Structure formats: structure tokens, C-alpha cells
PDB file of C-alpha atoms in Angstrom:
ATOM      1  CA  UNK K   1      12.768 -28.041   8.013  1.00  0.00           C
ATOM      2  CA  UNK K   2      13.642 -31.666   9.098  1.00  0.00           C
ATOM      3  CA  UNK K   3      11.308 -33.067   6.446  1.00  0.00           C
ATOM      4  CA  UNK K   4      13.351 -31.111   3.695  1.00  0.00           C
ATOM      5  CA  UNK K   5      16.620 -32.619   5.246  1.00  0.00           C
ATOM      6  CA  UNK K   6      15.504 -36.249   5.293  1.00  0.00           C
ATOM      7  CA  UNK K   7      14.050 -36.167   1.702  1.00  0.00           C
ATOM      8  CA  UNK K   8      17.450 -34.778   0.448  1.00  0.00           C
ATOM      9  CA  UNK K   9      19.386 -37.295   2.321  1.00  0.00           C
ATOM     10  CA  UNK K  10      17.117 -40.237   1.415  1.00  0.00           C
ATOM     11  CA  UNK K  11      17.373 -39.265  -2.464  1.00  0.00           C
ATOM     12  CA  UNK K  12      20.973 -38.736  -2.192  1.00  0.00           C
ATOM     13  CA  UNK K  13      21.790 -42.020  -0.782  1.00  0.00           C
ATOM     14  CA  UNK K  14      19.120 -44.000  -2.761  1.00  0.00           C
ATOM     15  CA  UNK K  15      20.754 -43.058  -6.003  1.00  0.00           C
ATOM     16  CA  UNK K  16      24.003 -44.771  -6.939  1.00  0.00           C
ATOM     17  CA  UNK K  17      24.102 -47.428  -3.987  1.00  0.00           C
ATOM     18  CA  UNK K  18      25.865 -49.826  -6.497  1.00  0.00           C
ATOM     19  CA  UNK K  19      28.535 -47.387  -7.674  1.00  0.00           C
ATOM     20  CA  UNK K  20      30.896 -45.818  -5.122  1.00  0.00           C
ATOM     21  CA  UNK K  21      31.735 -42.976  -7.467  1.00  0.00           C
ATOM     22  CA  UNK K  22      28.145 -42.141  -8.143  1.00  0.00           C
ATOM     23  CA  UNK K  23      27.408 -42.232  -4.460  1.00  0.00           C
ATOM     24  CA  UNK K  24      30.150 -39.682  -3.601  1.00  0.00           C
ATOM     25  CA  UNK K  25      28.961 -37.332  -6.463  1.00  0.00           C
ATOM     26  CA  UNK K  26      25.255 -37.188  -5.262  1.00  0.00           C
ATOM     27  CA  UNK K  27      25.962 -37.370  -1.469  1.00  0.00           C
ATOM     28  CA  UNK K  28      25.875 -33.946   0.304  1.00  0.00           C
ATOM     29  CA  UNK K  29      27.061 -33.645   3.956  1.00  0.00           C
ATOM     30  CA  UNK K  30      24.545 -32.367   6.694  1.00  0.00           C
ATOM     31  CA  UNK K  31      26.616 -28.951   6.872  1.00  0.00           C
ATOM     32  CA  UNK K  32      26.356 -28.310   3.230  1.00  0.00           C
ATOM     33  CA  UNK K  33      22.575 -29.029   3.379  1.00  0.00           C
ATOM     34  CA  UNK K  34      22.221 -26.791   6.468  1.00  0.00           C
ATOM     35  CA  UNK K  35      23.939 -23.877   4.477  1.00  0.00           C
ATOM     36  CA  UNK K  36      21.691 -24.438   1.610  1.00  0.00           C
ATOM     37  CA  UNK K  37      18.698 -24.639   3.925  1.00  0.00           C
ATOM     38  CA  UNK K  38      19.648 -21.185   5.568  1.00  0.00           C
ATOM     39  CA  UNK K  39      20.270 -19.633   2.116  1.00  0.00           C
ATOM     40  CA  UNK K  40      16.913 -20.689   1.080  1.00  0.00           C
ATOM     41  CA  UNK K  41      15.305 -19.395   4.176  1.00  0.00           C
ATOM     42  CA  UNK K  42      17.012 -15.938   3.753  1.00  0.00           C
ATOM     43  CA  UNK K  43      15.813 -15.916   0.065  1.00  0.00           C
ATOM     44  CA  UNK K  44      12.244 -16.724   1.083  1.00  0.00           C
ATOM     45  CA  UNK K  45      12.369 -13.794   3.670  1.00  0.00           C
ATOM     46  CA  UNK K  46      13.592 -11.477   1.219  1.00  0.00           C
ATOM     47  CA  UNK K  47      10.951 -12.425  -1.409  1.00  0.00           C
ATOM     48  CA  UNK K  48       8.497 -12.077   1.241  1.00  0.00           C
ATOM     49  CA  UNK K  49       9.635  -8.684   2.208  1.00  0.00           C
ATOM     50  CA  UNK K  50       9.583  -7.503  -1.639  1.00  0.00           C
ATOM     51  CA  UNK K  51       6.087  -8.969  -2.258  1.00  0.00           C
ATOM     52  CA  UNK K  52       5.028  -7.097   0.934  1.00  0.00           C
ATOM     53  CA  UNK K  53       6.355  -3.829  -0.468  1.00  0.00           C
ATOM     54  CA  UNK K  54       4.815  -4.237  -3.904  1.00  0.00           C
ATOM     55  CA  UNK K  55       1.487  -4.850  -2.098  1.00  0.00           C
ATOM     56  CA  UNK K  56       1.985  -1.509  -0.260  1.00  0.00           C
ATOM     57  CA  UNK K  57       2.764   0.322  -3.528  1.00  0.00           C
ATOM     58  CA  UNK K  58      -0.314  -1.380  -5.155  1.00  0.00           C
ATOM     59  CA  UNK K  59      -2.618  -0.179  -2.222  1.00  0.00           C
ATOM     60  CA  UNK K  60      -1.332   3.274  -2.449  1.00  0.00           C
ATOM     61  CA  UNK K  61      -1.834   3.391  -6.379  1.00  0.00           C
ATOM     62  CA  UNK K  62      -5.302   2.230  -5.735  1.00  0.00           C
ATOM     63  CA  UNK K  63      -5.923   5.112  -3.309  1.00  0.00           C
ATOM     64  CA  UNK K  64      -4.610   7.501  -5.736  1.00  0.00           C
ATOM     65  CA  UNK K  65      -6.817   6.184  -8.481  1.00  0.00           C
ATOM     66  CA  UNK K  66     -10.001   6.491  -6.121  1.00  0.00           C
ATOM     67  CA  UNK K  67      -8.934  10.091  -5.504  1.00  0.00           C
ATOM     68  CA  UNK K  68      -8.741  10.652  -9.054  1.00  0.00           C
ATOM     69  CA  UNK K  69     -12.114   9.318  -9.560  1.00  0.00           C
ATOM     70  CA  UNK K  70     -13.707  11.339  -6.586  1.00  0.00           C
ATOM     71  CA  UNK K  71     -12.195  14.539  -8.121  1.00  0.00           C
ATOM     72  CA  UNK K  72     -13.280  13.765 -11.635  1.00  0.00           C
ATOM     73  CA  UNK K  73     -16.944  13.132 -10.198  1.00  0.00           C
ATOM     74  CA  UNK K  74     -16.841  16.430  -8.278  1.00  0.00           C
ATOM     75  CA  UNK K  75     -15.659  18.348 -11.121  1.00  0.00           C
ATOM     76  CA  UNK K  76     -18.507  16.780 -13.350  1.00  0.00           C
ATOM     77  CA  UNK K  77     -21.167  17.646 -10.650  1.00  0.00           C
ATOM     78  CA  UNK K  78     -19.922  21.334 -10.573  1.00  0.00           C
ATOM     79  CA  UNK K  79     -19.913  21.736 -14.253  1.00  0.00           C
ATOM     80  CA  UNK K  80     -23.274  20.109 -14.675  1.00  0.00           C
ATOM     81  CA  UNK K  81     -24.549  22.385 -11.980  1.00  0.00           C
ATOM     82  CA  UNK K  82     -23.263  25.540 -13.659  1.00  0.00           C
ATOM     83  CA  UNK K  83     -24.660  24.405 -17.144  1.00  0.00           C
ATOM     84  CA  UNK K  84     -28.125  23.687 -15.585  1.00  0.00           C
ATOM     85  CA  UNK K  85     -28.685  27.214 -13.849  1.00  0.00           C
ATOM     86  CA  UNK K  86     -29.568  29.098 -16.869  1.00  0.00           C
ATOM     87  CA  UNK K  87     -32.235  31.058 -14.792  1.00  0.00           C
ATOM     88  CA  UNK K  88     -29.697  32.297 -12.049  1.00  0.00           C
ATOM     89  CA  UNK K  89     -27.896  35.658 -12.596  1.00  0.00           C
ATOM     90  CA  UNK K  90     -24.029  35.626 -13.327  1.00  0.00           C
ATOM     91  CA  UNK K  91     -23.358  36.775  -9.886  1.00  0.00           C
ATOM     92  CA  UNK K  92     -25.566  33.899  -8.297  1.00  0.00           C
ATOM     93  CA  UNK K  93     -23.880  31.310 -10.514  1.00  0.00           C
ATOM     94  CA  UNK K  94     -20.381  32.795  -9.473  1.00  0.00           C
ATOM     95  CA  UNK K  95     -21.375  32.549  -5.668  1.00  0.00           C
ATOM     96  CA  UNK K  96     -22.747  29.015  -6.099  1.00  0.00           C
ATOM     97  CA  UNK K  97     -19.621  27.956  -8.078  1.00  0.00           C
ATOM     98  CA  UNK K  98     -17.343  29.352  -5.283  1.00  0.00           C
ATOM     99  CA  UNK K  99     -19.282  27.486  -2.407  1.00  0.00           C
ATOM    100  CA  UNK K 100     -19.274  24.268  -4.258  1.00  0.00           C
ATOM    101  CA  UNK K 101     -15.573  24.448  -4.973  1.00  0.00           C
ATOM    102  CA  UNK K 102     -14.707  25.554  -1.377  1.00  0.00           C
ATOM    103  CA  UNK K 103     -16.833  22.586  -0.232  1.00  0.00           C
ATOM    104  CA  UNK K 104     -15.040  20.229  -2.384  1.00  0.00           C
ATOM    105  CA  UNK K 105     -11.739  21.484  -1.342  1.00  0.00           C
ATOM    106  CA  UNK K 106     -12.566  21.026   2.323  1.00  0.00           C
ATOM    107  CA  UNK K 107     -13.910  17.635   1.760  1.00  0.00           C
ATOM    108  CA  UNK K 108     -10.642  16.774  -0.429  1.00  0.00           C
ATOM    109  CA  UNK K 109      -8.451  18.062   2.276  1.00  0.00           C
ATOM    110  CA  UNK K 110     -10.059  16.007   4.920  1.00  0.00           C
ATOM    111  CA  UNK K 111      -9.647  12.927   2.786  1.00  0.00           C
ATOM    112  CA  UNK K 112      -5.927  13.547   2.422  1.00  0.00           C
ATOM    113  CA  UNK K 113      -5.240  13.918   6.005  1.00  0.00           C
ATOM    114  CA  UNK K 114      -4.072  10.947   7.990  1.00  0.00           C
ATOM    115  CA  UNK K 115      -6.391   9.869  10.946  1.00  0.00           C
ATOM    116  CA  UNK K 116      -3.809  11.438  13.421  1.00  0.00           C
ATOM    117  CA  UNK K 117      -4.025  14.936  11.582  1.00  0.00           C
ATOM    118  CA  UNK K 118      -7.834  14.710  11.591  1.00  0.00           C
ATOM    119  CA  UNK K 119      -7.826  13.868  15.346  1.00  0.00           C
ATOM    120  CA  UNK K 120      -5.526  16.769  16.053  1.00  0.00           C
ATOM    121  CA  UNK K 121      -7.599  19.197  13.938  1.00  0.00           C
ATOM    122  CA  UNK K 122     -10.835  18.161  15.673  1.00  0.00           C
ATOM    123  CA  UNK K 123      -9.366  18.442  19.158  1.00  0.00           C
ATOM    124  CA  UNK K 124      -7.815  21.973  18.847  1.00  0.00           C
ATOM    125  CA  UNK K 125      -9.467  24.378  20.990  1.00  0.00           C
ATOM    126  CA  UNK K 126      -9.526  28.234  20.559  1.00  0.00           C
ATOM    127  CA  UNK K 127      -6.429  29.779  22.327  1.00  0.00           C
ATOM    128  CA  UNK K 128      -4.488  26.569  22.603  1.00  0.00           C
ATOM    129  CA  UNK K 129      -0.953  26.517  21.364  1.00  0.00           C
ATOM    130  CA  UNK K 130      -0.853  25.929  17.665  1.00  0.00           C
ATOM    131  CA  UNK K 131      -4.532  26.526  17.035  1.00  0.00           C
ATOM    132  CA  UNK K 132      -3.898  29.855  15.470  1.00  0.00           C
ATOM    133  CA  UNK K 133      -6.436  31.576  17.688  1.00  0.00           C
ATOM    134  CA  UNK K 134      -5.395  33.696  20.672  1.00  0.00           C
ATOM    135  CA  UNK K 135      -7.291  35.291  23.608  1.00  0.00           C
TER     136      UNK K 135
END
């Protein structure tokens, strides 16, 4: 911060040494300079905060896009599986389709949960409060 101050003061005093009016026009006081430095610091902090928020939004959008791609791939796999199984009966195709969709939904639900939710779900024991099981 001191470096900024000295550069401005040197520049302000170096110009107009020969003319008193020019010197007064270009010269700023230390208090004025300090106020400007504080305002610039606040602006830099605000800009940093905004950039951080934008980065967070972009990260979340990236995650959403990856989720879309995973779902699209899963649907493609399921549809390809159905079209390739000409030898299976209609009932077998239906059961296989149900199982694939159920598996995919379970996987998607696990992907959407936060690490804390995953941990809570894994540590629940039968009969524990909130587990849905009772003795």
C-alpha cells in the first residue's frame, strides 16, 4: 500500500514544479489519497466476492450438465438394451426394463445426495430413530 502512495505523491509533485497553480491542481493530500486507497480496497474486495460467486454458479452449472449427460447415457443404455432383446418375451423385457430403471434411479439418488446425507443413510441401523424400521 505504501508503494501506491509514494508513486502518486511523486507524480503529483513532479508535475508543475515551475507553476504554482498547476502544482495545486495536481497535488492531493495524504488524507485524500488514503480515502481513495480505502475505496479502491473496498471495490477490489467486492469484485473478488462477485468473481467468487460467479465461479460457484459456473461450478454448479457444470455439475448439472454432467448430471444431464449421465441421465442421457443411462437412457440410451436402457433403450439399446430393450431394442437388442428380440429373443426375450414381453414379460422378461418388462422385468428387465423395470430393474434397469430402478437401478438407475437409485444411482441417481445417491449422486444427488450430499456427503452428509450419504453418511446418515449408511449409518442408520434398523430400529434406530428416523430409520423407518421398528422392533
